[in-house]
JSON list of N, CA and C in Angstrom, two decimals:
[
{"chain": "A", "resi": 10, "resn": "MET", "atom": "N", "xyz": [13.02, -14.76, -1.70]},
{"chain": "A", "resi": 10, "resn": "MET", "atom": "CA", "xyz": [12.61, -13.46, -1.70]},
{"chain": "A", "resi": 10, "resn": "MET", "atom": "C", "xyz": [10.48, -13.72, -1.65]},
{"chain": "A", "resi": 11, "resn": "LYS", "atom": "N", "xyz": [10.20, -13.42, -0.69]},
{"chain": "A", "resi": 11, "resn": "LYS", "atom": "CA", "xyz": [8.97, -13.28, -0.18]},
{"chain": "A", "resi": 11, "resn": "LYS", "atom": "C", "xyz": [8.09, -12.53, -1.28]},
{"chain": "A", "resi": 12, "resn": "ARG", "atom": "N", "xyz": [6.60, -13.79, -1.65]},
{"chain": "A", "resi": 12, "resn": "ARG", "atom": "CA", "xyz": [6.06, -13.16, -2.46]},
{"chain": "A", "resi": 12, "resn": "ARG", "atom": "C", "xyz": [5.15, -12.30, -1.77]},
{"chain": "A", "resi": 13, "resn": "ILE", "atom": "N", "xyz": [4.00, -11.30, -2.05]},
{"chain": "A", "resi": 13, "resn": "ILE", "atom": "CA", "xyz": [2.78, -10.63, -1.76]},
{"chain": "A", "resi": 13, "resn": "ILE", "atom": "C", "xyz": [1.83, -11.50, -2.62]},
{"chain": "A", "resi": 14, "resn": "VAL", "atom": "N", "xyz": [1.21, -12.41, -1.69]},
{"chain": "A", "resi": 14, "resn": "VAL", "atom": "CA", "xyz": [0.26, -12.83, -2.08]},
{"chain": "A", "resi": 14, "resn": "VAL", "atom": "C", "xyz": [-1.15, -12.26, -2.96]},
{"chain": "A", "resi": 15, "resn": "PRO", "atom": "N", "xyz": [-1.34, -12.27, -3.86]},
{"chain": "A", "resi": 15, "resn": "PRO", "atom": "CA", "xyz": [-2.98, -11.21, -4.49]},
{"chain": "A", "resi": 15, "resn": "PRO", "atom": "C", "xyz": [-3.62, -10.99, -3.28]},
{"chain": "A", "resi": 16, "resn": "HIS", "atom": "N", "xyz": [-4.18, -12.32, -2.97]},
{"chain": "A", "resi": 16, "resn": "HIS", "atom": "CA", "xyz": [-5.42, -12.11, -2.01]},
{"chain": "A", "resi": 16, "resn": "HIS", "atom": "C", "xyz": [-5.08, -11.54, -0.12]},
{"chain": "A", "resi": 17, "resn": "ARG", "atom": "N", "xyz": [-4.28, -11.15, 0.07]},
{"chain": "A", "resi": 17, "resn": "ARG", "atom": "CA", "xyz": [-3.35, -11.58, 1.54]},
{"chain": "A", "resi": 17, "resn": "ARG", "atom": "C", "xyz": [-2.99, -9.43, 1.22]},
{"chain": "A", "resi": 18, "resn": "CYS", "atom": "N", "xyz": [-2.82, -9.05, 0.03]},
{"chain": "A", "resi": 18, "resn": "CYS", "atom": "CA", "xyz": [-2.41, -7.27, -0.17]},
{"chain": "A", "resi": 18, "resn": "CYS", "atom": "C", "xyz": [-3.14, -6.77, -0.10]},
{"chain": "A", "resi": 19, "resn": "GLY", "atom": "N", "xyz": [-4.26, -6.82, 0.53]},
{"chain": "A", "resi": 19, "resn": "GLY", "atom": "CA", "xyz": [-5.24, -5.32, 0.92]},
{"chain": "A", "resi": 19, "resn": "GLY", "atom": "C", "xyz": [-4.89, -5.70, 2.48]},
{"chain": "A", "resi": 20, "resn": "ARG", "atom": "N", "xyz": [-5.15, -7.41, 2.99]},
{"chain": "A", "resi": 20, "resn": "ARG", "atom": "CA", "xyz": [-4.36, -7.32, 4.26]},
{"chain": "A", "resi": 20, "resn": "ARG", "atom": "C", "xyz": [-3.30, -6.13, 5.08]},
{"chain": "A", "resi": 21, "resn": "CYS", "atom": "N", "xyz": [-2.44, -6.50, 4.05]},
{"chain": "A", "resi": 21, "resn": "CYS", "atom": "CA", "xyz": [-0.85, -6.25, 4.35]},
{"chain": "A", "resi": 21, "resn": "CYS", "atom": "C", "xyz": [-1.17, -4.81, 3.91]},
{"chain": "A", "resi": 22, "resn": "VAL", "atom": "N", "xyz": [-1.65, -3.81, 3.20]},
{"chain": "A", "resi": 22, "resn": "VAL", "atom": "CA", "xyz": [-2.01, -2.33, 2.93]},
{"chain": "A", "resi": 22, "resn": "VAL", "atom": "C", "xyz": [-2.81, -2.14, 4.59]},
{"chain": "A", "resi": 23, "resn": "LEU", "atom": "N", "xyz": [-3.95, -2.66, 5.04]},
{"chain": "A", "resi": 23, "resn": "LEU", "atom": "CA", "xyz": [-4.92, -2.31, 6.15]},
{"chain": "A", "resi": 23, "resn": "LEU", "atom": "C", "xyz": [-3.68, -1.92, 7.32]},
{"chain": "A", "resi": 24, "resn": "ASP", "atom": "N", "xyz": [-2.93, -3.33, 7.41]},
{"chain": "A", "resi": 24, "resn": "ASP", "atom": "CA", "xyz": [-1.99, -3.23, 8.19]},
{"chain": "A", "resi": 24, "resn": "ASP", "atom": "C", "xyz": [-1.41, -2.00, 8.17]},
{"chain": "A", "resi": 25, "resn": "MET", "atom": "N", "xyz": [-0.15, -2.03, 7.23]},
{"chain": "A", "resi": 25, "resn": "MET", "atom": "CA", "xyz": [0.73, -0.65, 7.56]},
{"chain": "A", "resi": 25, "resn": "MET", "atom": "C", "xyz": [-0.02, 0.67, 7.69]},
{"chain": "A", "resi": 26, "resn": "LEU", "atom": "N", "xyz": [-1.38, 0.80, 7.27]},
{"chain": "A", "resi": 26, "resn": "LEU", "atom": "CA", "xyz": [-2.42, 2.32, 7.09]},
{"chain": "A", "resi": 26, "resn": "LEU", "atom": "C", "xyz": [-2.67, 2.29, 8.89]},
{"chain": "A", "resi": 27, "resn": "ARG", "atom": "N", "xyz": [-2.83, 0.82, 9.07]},
{"chain": "A", "resi": 27, "resn": "ARG", "atom": "CA", "xyz": [-3.85, 0.79, 10.96]},
{"chain": "A", "resi": 27, "resn": "ARG", "atom": "C", "xyz": [-2.15, 1.75, 12.10]},
{"chain": "A", "resi": 28, "resn": "ARG", "atom": "N", "xyz": [-1.09, 1.12, 11.22]},
{"chain": "A", "resi": 28, "resn": "ARG", "atom": "CA", "xyz": [-0.15, 1.21, 12.15]},
{"chain": "A", "resi": 28, "resn": "ARG", "atom": "C", "xyz": [0.81, 2.54, 12.14]},
{"chain": "A", "resi": 29, "resn": "ALA", "atom": "N", "xyz": [0.22, 3.53, 10.71]},
{"chain": "A", "resi": 29, "resn": "ALA", "atom": "CA", "xyz": [0.92, 4.58, 10.43]},
{"chain": "A", "resi": 29, "resn": "ALA", "atom": "C", "xyz": [0.87, 6.06, 11.43]},
{"chain": "A", "resi": 30, "resn": "ASP", "atom": "N", "xyz": [2.04, 6.62, 11.14]},
{"chain": "A", "resi": 30, "resn": "ASP", "atom": "CA", "xyz": [1.01, 7.99, 12.39]},
{"chain": "A", "resi": 30, "resn": "ASP", "atom": "C", "xyz": [0.38, 9.37, 11.14]},
{"chain": "A", "resi": 31, "resn": "SER", "atom": "N", "xyz": [0.47, 8.85, 10.12]},
{"chain": "A", "resi": 31, "resn": "SER", "atom": "CA", "xyz": [-0.15, 10.21, 9.20]},
{"chain": "A", "resi": 31, "resn": "SER", "atom": "C", "xyz": [-0.21, 9.53, 8.17]},
{"chain": "A", "resi": 32, "resn": "PRO", "atom": "N", "xyz": [-1.32, 9.86, 7.24]},
{"chain": "A", "resi": 32, "resn": "PRO", "atom": "CA", "xyz": [-1.80, 9.82, 6.28]},
{"chain": "A", "resi": 32, "resn": "PRO", "atom": "C", "xyz": [-1.04, 8.88, 5.00]},
{"chain": "A", "resi": 33, "resn": "MET", "atom": "N", "xyz": [-0.49, 7.74, 4.49]},
{"chain": "A", "resi": 33, "resn": "MET", "atom": "CA", "xyz": [0.23, 7.28, 3.44]},
{"chain": "A", "resi": 33, "resn": "MET", "atom": "C", "xyz": [0.28, 7.55, 1.97]},
{"chain": "A", "resi": 34, "resn": "MET", "atom": "N", "xyz": [0.61, 7.81, 0.77]},
{"chain": "A", "resi": 34, "resn": "MET", "atom": "CA", "xyz": [0.34, 7.56, -0.39]},
{"chain": "A", "resi": 34, "resn": "MET", "atom": "C", "xyz": [0.55, 6.34, -0.61]},
{"chain": "A", "resi": 35, "resn": "ALA", "atom": "N", "xyz": [0.13, 6.10, -1.97]},
{"chain": "A", "resi": 35, "resn": "ALA", "atom": "CA", "xyz": [0.17, 4.72, -2.09]},
{"chain": "A", "resi": 35, "resn": "ALA", "atom": "C", "xyz": [1.82, 4.21, -2.98]},
{"chain": "A", "resi": 36, "resn": "ARG", "atom": "N", "xyz": [2.61, 4.74, -3.18]},
{"chain": "A", "resi": 36, "resn": "ARG", "atom": "CA", "xyz": [4.25, 5.14, -3.27]},
{"chain": "A", "resi": 36, "resn": "ARG", "atom": "C", "xyz": [4.89, 4.73, -2.16]},
{"chain": "A", "resi": 37, "resn": "GLU", "atom": "N", "xyz": [4.10, 5.80, -1.42]},
{"chain": "A", "resi": 37, "resn": "GLU", "atom": "CA", "xyz": [4.86, 5.05, 0.57]},
{"chain": "A", "resi": 37, "resn": "GLU", "atom": "C", "xyz": [4.47, 3.63, 0.55]},
{"chain": "A", "resi": 38, "resn": "ILE", "atom": "N", "xyz": [3.60, 3.60, 0.46]},
{"chain": "A", "resi": 38, "resn": "ILE", "atom": "CA", "xyz": [2.98, 2.27, 0.84]},
{"chain": "A", "resi": 38, "resn": "ILE", "atom": "C", "xyz": [3.48, 1.07, 0.44]},
{"chain": "A", "resi": 39, "resn": "ALA", "atom": "N", "xyz": [3.94, 0.95, -0.63]},
{"chain": "A", "resi": 39, "resn": "ALA", "atom": "CA", "xyz": [4.08, 0.14, -1.94]},
{"chain": "A", "resi": 39, "resn": "ALA", "atom": "C", "xyz": [5.93, 0.09, -1.73]},
{"chain": "A", "resi": 40, "resn": "ALA", "atom": "N", "xyz": [6.71, 0.94, -0.99]},
{"chain": "A", "resi": 40, "resn": "ALA", "atom": "CA", "xyz": [8.01, 1.26, -0.90]},
{"chain": "A", "resi": 40, "resn": "ALA", "atom": "C", "xyz": [8.00, 0.68, 0.50]},
{"chain": "A", "resi": 41, "resn": "GLU", "atom": "N", "xyz": [7.28, 0.51, 1.14]},
{"chain": "A", "resi": 41, "resn": "GLU", "atom": "CA", "xyz": [7.29, -0.28, 2.21]},
{"chain": "A", "resi": 41, "resn": "GLU", "atom": "C", "xyz": [6.94, -1.59, 2.52]},
{"chain": "A", "resi": 42, "resn": "LEU", "atom": "N", "xyz": [6.62, -1.59, 1.47]},
{"chain": "A", "resi": 42, "resn": "LEU", "atom": "CA", "xyz": [5.73, -3.38, 0.98]},
{"chain": "A", "resi": 42, "resn": "LEU", "atom": "C", "xyz": [6.76, -4.06, 0.61]},
{"chain": "A", "resi": 43, "resn": "ALA", "atom": "N", "xyz": [7.84, -2.94, -0.10]},
{"chain": "A", "resi": 43, "resn": "ALA", "atom": "CA", "xyz": [8.96, -3.78, -0.85]},
{"chain": "A", "resi": 43, "resn": "ALA", "atom": "C", "xyz": [10.14, -3.88, 0.39]},
{"chain": "A", "resi": 44, "resn": "ALA", "atom": "N", "xyz": [10.27, -3.03, 0.97]},
{"chain": "A", "resi": 44, "resn": "ALA", "atom": "CA", "xyz": [11.16, -3.86, 1.75]},
{"chain": "A", "resi": 44, "resn": "ALA", "atom": "C", "xyz": [10.78, -4.95, 2.86]},
{"chain": "A", "resi": 45, "resn": "ARG", "atom": "N", "xyz": [9.86, -4.73, 3.20]},
{"chain": "A", "resi": 45, "resn": "ARG", "atom": "CA", "xyz": [9.20, -5.73, 3.91]},
{"chain": "A", "resi": 45, "resn": "ARG", "atom": "C", "xyz": [8.86, -6.99, 2.97]},
{"chain": "A", "resi": 46, "resn": "TYR", "atom": "N", "xyz": [9.08, -7.17, 1.92]},
{"chain": "A", "resi": 46, "resn": "TYR", "atom": "CA", "xyz": [9.03, -8.59, 1.45]},
{"chain": "A", "resi": 46, "resn": "TYR", "atom": "C", "xyz": [9.74, -8.50, 0.37]},
{"chain": "A", "resi": 47, "resn": "GLN", "atom": "N", "xyz": [10.98, -7.62, 0.64]},
{"chain": "A", "resi": 47, "resn": "GLN", "atom": "CA", "xyz": [12.77, -7.79, 0.28]},
{"chain": "A", "resi": 47, "resn": "GLN", "atom": "C", "xyz": [12.98, -7.61, -1.72]},
{"chain": "A", "resi": 48, "resn": "ILE", "atom": "N", "xyz": [11.59, -7.07, -2.01]},
{"chain": "A", "resi": 48, "resn": "ILE", "atom": "CA", "xyz": [11.30, -6.74, -3.61]},
{"chain": "A", "resi": 48, "resn": "ILE", "atom": "C", "xyz": [12.44, -5.76, -3.75]},
{"chain": "A", "resi": 49, "resn": "VAL", "atom": "N", "xyz": [13.39, -5.27, -4.72]},
{"chain": "A", "resi": 49, "resn": "VAL", "atom": "CA", "xyz": [14.26, -5.15, -4.79]},
{"chain": "A", "resi": 49, "resn": "VAL", "atom": "C", "xyz": [13.57, -3.23, -5.00]},
{"chain": "A", "resi": 50, "resn": "ALA", "atom": "N", "xyz": [13.49, -2.26, -4.69]},
{"chain": "A", "resi": 50, "resn": "ALA", "atom": "CA", "xyz": [12.81, -1.20, -5.15]},
{"chain": "A", "resi": 50, "resn": "ALA", "atom": "C", "xyz": [13.70, -0.46, -6.30]},
{"chain": "A", "resi": 51, "resn": "SER", "atom": "N", "xyz": [14.90, -0.82, -6.57]},
{"chain": "A", "resi": 51, "resn": "SER", "atom": "CA", "xyz": [15.29, -0.42, -8.22]},
{"chain": "A", "resi": 51, "resn": "SER", "atom": "C", "xyz": [15.02, -1.08, -9.56]},
{"chain": "A", "resi": 52, "resn": "ASN", "atom": "N", "xyz": [14.35, -2.11, -9.24]},
{"chain": "A", "resi": 52, "resn": "ASN", "atom": "CA", "xyz": [13.78, -2.85, -10.27]},
{"chain": "A", "resi": 52, "resn": "ASN", "atom": "C", "xyz": [12.18, -2.23, -10.82]},
{"chain": "A", "resi": 53, "resn": "MET", "atom": "N", "xyz": [12.65, -1.23, -11.58]},
{"chain": "A", "resi": 53, "resn": "MET", "atom": "CA", "xyz": [11.25, 0.00, -12.17]},
{"chain": "A", "resi": 53, "resn": "MET", "atom": "C", "xyz": [10.10, -0.55, -12.05]},
{"chain": "A", "resi": 54, "resn": "ASP", "atom": "N", "xyz": [10.68, -1.91, -12.84]},
{"chain": "A", "resi": 54, "resn": "ASP", "atom": "CA", "xyz": [9.01, -2.98, -13.54]},
{"chain": "A", "resi": 54, "resn": "ASP", "atom": "C", "xyz": [8.04, -3.69, -12.09]},
{"chain": "A", "resi": 55, "resn": "ALA", "atom": "N", "xyz": [9.07, -4.40, -10.72]},
{"chain": "A", "resi": 55, "resn": "ALA", "atom": "CA", "xyz": [8.20, -4.44, -10.22]},
{"chain": "A", "resi": 55, "resn": "ALA", "atom": "C", "xyz": [7.73, -3.69, -9.50]},
{"chain": "A", "resi": 56, "resn": "MET", "atom": "N", "xyz": [8.86, -2.48, -8.50]},
{"chain": "A", "resi": 56, "resn": "MET", "atom": "CA", "xyz": [7.36, -1.21, -8.00]},
{"chain": "A", "resi": 56, "resn": "MET", "atom": "C", "xyz": [6.70, -0.91, -8.74]},
{"chain": "A", "resi": 57, "resn": "ILE", "atom": "N", "xyz": [6.42, -0.81, -10.07]},
{"chain": "A", "resi": 57, "resn": "ILE", "atom": "CA", "xyz": [5.00, 0.34, -10.91]},
{"chain": "A", "resi": 57, "resn": "ILE", "atom": "C", "xyz": [4.56, -1.09, -10.23]},
{"chain": "A", "resi": 58, "resn": "ALA", "atom": "N", "xyz": [4.70, -2.31, -10.85]},
{"chain": "A", "resi": 58, "resn": "ALA", "atom": "CA", "xyz": [3.57, -3.33, -10.28]},
{"chain": "A", "resi": 58, "resn": "ALA", "atom": "C", "xyz": [3.18, -2.99, -8.99]},
{"chain": "A", "resi": 59, "resn": "LEU", "atom": "N", "xyz": [3.70, -2.97, -8.58]},
{"chain": "A", "resi": 59, "resn": "LEU", "atom": "CA", "xyz": [3.44, -2.89, -6.66]},
{"chain": "A", "resi": 59, "resn": "LEU", "atom": "C", "xyz": [2.78, -1.86, -6.25]},
{"chain": "A", "resi": 60, "resn": "VAL", "atom": "N", "xyz": [3.05, -0.79, -6.93]},
{"chain": "A", "resi": 60, "resn": "VAL", "atom": "CA", "xyz": [2.32, 0.60, -6.58]},
{"chain": "A", "resi": 60, "resn": "VAL", "atom": "C", "xyz": [0.65, 0.35, -7.47]},
{"chain": "A", "resi": 61, "resn": "ALA", "atom": "N", "xyz": [0.66, -0.48, -8.53]},
{"chain": "A", "resi": 61, "resn": "ALA", "atom": "CA", "xyz": [-0.76, 0.12, -9.00]},
{"chain": "A", "resi": 61, "resn": "ALA", "atom": "C", "xyz": [-1.34, -1.85, -8.36]},
{"chain": "A", "resi": 62, "resn": "LYS", "atom": "N", "xyz": [-0.88, -2.65, -7.78]},
{"chain": "A", "resi": 62, "resn": "LYS", "atom": "CA", "xyz": [-1.41, -3.47, -6.83]},
{"chain": "A", "resi": 62, "resn": "LYS", "atom": "C", "xyz": [-2.31, -2.24, -5.70]},
{"chain": "A", "resi": 63, "resn": "VAL", "atom": "N", "xyz": [-1.28, -1.55, -4.82]},
{"chain": "A", "resi": 63, "resn": "VAL", "atom": "CA", "xyz": [-1.28, -0.96, -3.47]},
{"chain": "A", "resi": 63, "resn": "VAL", "atom": "C", "xyz": [-3.06, 0.14, -4.18]},
{"chain": "A", "resi": 64, "resn": "ARG", "atom": "N", "xyz": [-2.74, 0.99, -4.92]},
{"chain": "A", "resi": 64, "resn": "ARG", "atom": "CA", "xyz": [-3.48, 1.82, -5.93]},
{"chain": "A", "resi": 64, "resn": "ARG", "atom": "C", "xyz": [-5.47, 0.92, -5.67]},
{"chain": "A", "resi": 65, "resn": "ASN", "atom": "N", "xyz": [-4.69, -0.12, -6.70]},
{"chain": "A", "resi": 65, "resn": "ASN", "atom": "CA", "xyz": [-6.02, -0.89, -6.03]},
{"chain": "A", "resi": 65, "resn": "ASN", "atom": "C", "xyz": [-6.48, -1.36, -5.98]},
{"chain": "A", "resi": 66, "resn": "THR", "atom": "N", "xyz": [-5.89, -1.47, -4.56]},
{"chain": "A", "resi": 66, "resn": "THR", "atom": "CA", "xyz": [-6.05, -2.49, -3.51]},
{"chain": "A", "resi": 66, "resn": "THR", "atom": "C", "xyz": [-7.15, -1.24, -2.43]},
{"chain": "A", "resi": 67, "resn": "LEU", "atom": "N", "xyz": [-6.10, 0.31, -2.69]},
{"chain": "A", "resi": 67, "resn": "LEU", "atom": "CA", "xyz": [-7.21, 1.12, -1.84]},
{"chain": "A", "resi": 67, "resn": "LEU", "atom": "C", "xyz": [-8.15, 1.92, -2.27]},
{"chain": "A", "resi": 68, "resn": "ALA", "atom": "N", "xyz": [-8.76, 1.18, -3.25]},
{"chain": "A", "resi": 68, "resn": "ALA", "atom": "CA", "xyz": [-9.96, 2.08, -4.22]},
{"chain": "A", "resi": 68, "resn": "ALA", "atom": "C", "xyz": [-10.86, 0.87, -4.01]},
{"chain": "A", "resi": 69, "resn": "ARG", "atom": "N", "xyz": [-10.71, -0.70, -3.62]},
{"chain": "A", "resi": 69, "resn": "ARG", "atom": "CA", "xyz": [-11.78, -1.41, -2.92]},
{"chain": "A", "resi": 69, "resn": "ARG", "atom": "C", "xyz": [-11.26, -1.11, -1.47]},
{"chain": "A", "resi": 70, "resn": "GLN", "atom": "N", "xyz": [-10.85, -0.81, -0.96]},
{"chain": "A", "resi": 70, "resn": "GLN", "atom": "CA", "xyz": [-11.25, -1.31, 0.34]},
{"chain": "A", "resi": 70, "resn": "GLN", "atom": "C", "xyz": [-12.30, -0.33, 0.92]},
{"chain": "A", "resi": 71, "resn": "ARG", "atom": "N", "xyz": [-12.93, -0.75, 2.37]},
{"chain": "A", "resi": 71, "resn": "ARG", "atom": "CA", "xyz": [-13.94, -0.12, 2.93]},
{"chain": "A", "resi": 71, "resn": "ARG", "atom": "C", "xyz": [-12.64, 1.06, 4.22]},
{"chain": "A", "resi": 72, "resn": "GLY", "atom": "N", "xyz": [-13.82, 1.62, 4.88]},
{"chain": "A", "resi": 72, "resn": "GLY", "atom": "CA", "xyz": [-13.41, 1.79, 6.28]},
{"chain": "A", "resi": 72, "resn": "GLY", "atom": "C", "xyz": [-12.01, 3.01, 5.59]},
{"chain": "A", "resi": 73, "resn": "LEU", "atom": "N", "xyz": [-11.71, 3.70, 4.83]},
{"chain": "A", "resi": 73, "resn": "LEU", "atom": "CA", "xyz": [-10.13, 4.37, 4.56]},
{"chain": "A", "resi": 73, "resn": "LEU", "atom": "C", "xyz": [-10.85, 6.15, 3.98]},
{"chain": "A", "resi": 74, "resn": "ALA", "atom": "N", "xyz": [-10.12, 6.79, 4.24]},
{"chain": "A", "resi": 74, "resn": "ALA", "atom": "CA", "xyz": [-10.53, 8.16, 4.08]},
{"chain": "A", "resi": 74, "resn": "ALA", "atom": "C", "xyz": [-9.22, 7.88, 3.10]},
{"chain": "A", "resi": 75, "resn": "SER", "atom": "N", "xyz": [-9.53, 9.67, 2.17]},
{"chain": "A", "resi": 75, "resn": "SER", "atom": "CA", "xyz": [-8.13, 9.73, 1.58]},
{"chain": "A", "resi": 75, "resn": "SER", "atom": "C", "xyz": [-8.39, 11.14, 1.63]},
{"chain": "A", "resi": 76, "resn": "GLU", "atom": "N", "xyz": [-6.72, 12.21, 0.72]},
{"chain": "A", "resi": 76, "resn": "GLU", "atom": "CA", "xyz": [-6.85, 13.42, 1.11]},
{"chain": "A", "resi": 76, "resn": "GLU", "atom": "C", "xyz": [-6.05, 14.02, 0.33]},
{"chain": "A", "resi": 77, "resn": "MET", "atom": "N", "xyz": [-6.27, 15.41, -0.46]},
{"chain": "A", "resi": 77, "resn": "MET", "atom": "CA", "xyz": [-4.79, 15.36, -1.64]},
{"chain": "A", "resi": 77, "resn": "MET", "atom": "C", "xyz": [-4.03, 15.64, -0.89]},
{"chain": "A", "resi": 78, "resn": "ARG", "atom": "N", "xyz": [-2.76, 15.65, -1.65]},
{"chain": "A", "resi": 78, "resn": "ARG", "atom": "CA", "xyz": [-1.56, 15.84, -1.19]},
{"chain": "A", "resi": 78, "resn": "ARG", "atom": "C", "xyz": [-0.44, 16.17, -2.72]},
{"chain": "A", "resi": 79, "resn": "GLY", "atom": "N", "xyz": [-1.39, 17.46, -3.07]},
{"chain": "A", "resi": 79, "resn": "GLY", "atom": "CA", "xyz": [-0.81, 17.11, -4.43]},
{"chain": "A", "resi": 79, "resn": "GLY", "atom": "C", "xyz": [-1.27, 17.17, -4.98]},
{"chain": "A", "resi": 80, "resn": "ASP", "atom": "N", "xyz": [-1.01, 16.08, -5.83]},
{"chain": "A", "resi": 80, "resn": "ASP", "atom": "CA", "xyz": [-1.34, 15.36, -7.37]},
{"chain": "A", "resi": 80, "resn": "ASP", "atom": "C", "xyz": [-1.84, 13.90, -6.81]},
{"chain": "A", "resi": 81, "resn": "ALA", "atom": "N", "xyz": [-1.01, 13.51, -6.02]},
{"chain": "A", "resi": 81, "resn": "ALA", "atom": "CA", "xyz": [-1.34, 12.11, -5.03]},
{"chain": "A", "resi": 81, "resn": "ALA", "atom": "C", "xyz": [-2.35, 12.25, -4.03]},
{"chain": "A", "resi": 82, "resn": "LYS", "atom": "N", "xyz": [-3.59, 11.12, -3.92]},
{"chain": "A", "resi": 82, "resn": "LYS", "atom": "CA", "xyz": [-3.90, 11.01, -2.67]},
{"chain": "A", "resi": 82, "resn": "LYS", "atom": "C", "xyz": [-3.07, 10.51, -1.53]},
{"chain": "A", "resi": 83, "resn": "ALA", "atom": "N", "xyz": [-3.42, 10.94, -0.25]},
{"chain": "A", "resi": 83, "resn": "ALA", "atom": "CA", "xyz": [-3.03, 10.58, 0.86]},
{"chain": "A", "resi": 83, "resn": "ALA", "atom": "C", "xyz": [-3.81, 9.21, 1.62]},
{"chain": "A", "resi": 84, "resn": "TRP", "atom": "N", "xyz": [-3.95, 8.35, 1.74]},
{"chain": "A", "resi": 84, "resn": "TRP", "atom": "CA", "xyz": [-5.27, 7.52, 2.77]},
{"chain": "A", "resi": 84, "resn": "TRP", "atom": "C", "xyz": [-5.03, 7.21, 4.09]},
{"chain": "A", "resi": 85, "resn": "ARG", "atom": "N", "xyz": [-5.36, 6.86, 5.10]},
{"chain": "A", "resi": 85, "resn": "ARG", "atom": "CA", "xyz": [-5.94, 6.24, 6.01]},
{"chain": "A", "resi": 85, "resn": "ARG", "atom": "C", "xyz": [-6.60, 5.90, 6.41]},
{"chain": "A", "resi": 86, "resn": "VAL", "atom": "N", "xyz": [-6.80, 4.99, 8.09]},
{"chain": "A", "resi": 86, "resn": "VAL", "atom": "CA", "xyz": [-7.74, 4.48, 8.32]},
{"chain": "A", "resi": 86, "resn": "VAL", "atom": "C", "xyz": [-9.09, 5.20, 9.05]},
{"chain": "A", "resi": 87, "resn": "GLU", "atom": "N", "xyz": [-10.50, 4.99, 8.67]},
{"chain": "A", "resi": 87, "resn": "GLU", "atom": "CA", "xyz": [-11.09, 6.34, 9.64]},
{"chain": "A", "resi": 87, "resn": "GLU", "atom": "C", "xyz": [-11.33, 5.52, 10.44]},
{"chain": "A", "resi": 88, "resn": "ALA", "atom": "N", "xyz": [-11.52, 6.50, 11.76]},
{"chain": "A", "resi": 88, "resn": "ALA", "atom": "CA", "xyz": [-11.59, 6.37, 12.59]},
{"chain": "A", "resi": 88, "resn": "ALA", "atom": "C", "xyz": [-12.32, 5.49, 13.21]}
]
Protein backbone atom coordinates (compact mmCIF):
# COMPACT_ATOMS: atom_id res chain seq x y z
CA MET A 1 0.00 0.00 0.00
CA LYS A 2 1.35 3.40 -0.97
CA ARG A 3 1.38 6.02 1.71
CA ILE A 4 0.52 9.69 1.42
CA VAL A 5 3.61 11.52 2.59
CA PRO A 6 2.48 14.30 4.99
CA HIS A 7 4.31 17.14 3.27
CA ARG A 8 2.95 16.02 -0.13
CA CYS A 9 -0.71 15.90 0.87
CA GLY A 10 -1.19 19.53 -0.17
CA ARG A 11 0.30 18.83 -3.57
CA CYS A 12 -1.97 15.81 -4.06
CA VAL A 13 -5.08 17.78 -3.07
CA LEU A 14 -4.21 20.74 -5.32
CA ASP A 15 -3.45 18.43 -8.23
CA MET A 16 -6.82 16.76 -7.80
CA LEU A 17 -8.68 20.10 -7.64
CA ARG A 18 -6.88 21.42 -10.72
CA ARG A 19 -8.06 18.41 -12.73
CA ALA A 20 -11.62 18.43 -11.37
CA ASP A 21 -14.49 19.51 -13.62
CA SER A 22 -16.42 20.99 -10.70
CA PRO A 23 -15.78 21.96 -7.06
CA MET A 24 -15.12 18.99 -4.76
CA MET A 25 -15.98 18.37 -1.13
CA ALA A 26 -13.33 17.10 1.30
CA ARG A 27 -14.95 13.66 1.42
CA GLU A 28 -14.89 13.41 -2.38
CA ILE A 29 -11.21 14.37 -2.43
CA ALA A 30 -10.45 11.86 0.32
CA ALA A 31 -12.29 9.10 -1.57
CA GLU A 32 -10.25 9.76 -4.70
CA LEU A 33 -7.01 9.89 -2.72
CA ALA A 34 -7.95 6.59 -1.08
CA ALA A 35 -8.45 5.02 -4.50
CA ARG A 36 -5.20 6.49 -5.83
CA TYR A 37 -3.13 5.39 -2.84
CA GLN A 38 -4.93 2.06 -2.33
CA ILE A 39 -6.34 2.90 1.10
CA VAL A 40 -9.19 0.56 1.97
CA ALA A 41 -12.27 2.79 1.95
CA SER A 42 -14.15 0.41 4.25
CA ASN A 43 -11.56 1.08 7.00
CA MET A 44 -13.51 3.86 8.73
CA ASP A 45 -10.64 4.93 11.00
CA ALA A 46 -8.34 5.40 8.02
CA MET A 47 -11.00 7.31 6.06
CA ILE A 48 -11.85 9.58 9.00
CA ALA A 49 -8.15 10.38 9.40
CA LEU A 50 -7.79 11.02 5.66
CA VAL A 51 -10.83 13.33 5.53
CA ALA A 52 -9.41 15.26 8.52
CA LYS A 53 -6.04 15.56 6.76
CA VAL A 54 -7.72 16.82 3.57
CA ARG A 55 -9.81 19.38 5.50
CA ASN A 56 -6.71 20.62 7.31
CA THR A 57 -4.84 20.88 4.02
CA LEU A 58 -7.70 22.78 2.34
CA ALA A 59 -7.87 25.28 5.20
CA ARG A 60 -4.16 26.08 4.87
CA GLN A 61 -3.93 26.32 1.07
CA ARG A 62 -3.91 29.65 -0.72
CA GLY A 63 -5.57 30.16 -4.07
CA LEU A 64 -8.65 28.11 -3.30
CA ALA A 65 -12.27 29.21 -3.27
CA SER A 66 -15.09 27.46 -1.48
CA GLU A 67 -18.84 27.38 -1.82
CA MET A 68 -21.44 25.82 0.43
CA ARG A 69 -23.20 22.63 -0.70
CA GLY A 70 -25.76 21.91 1.98
CA ASP A 71 -23.76 21.49 5.21
CA ALA A 72 -20.35 21.07 3.54
CA LYS A 73 -17.94 23.24 1.59
CA ALA A 74 -16.99 22.40 -1.97
CA TRP A 75 -13.53 23.60 -3.02
CA ARG A 76 -12.01 24.66 -6.30
CA VAL A 77 -8.83 26.36 -7.49
CA GLU A 78 -9.40 30.06 -8.12
CA ALA A 79 -8.89 31.12 -11.71
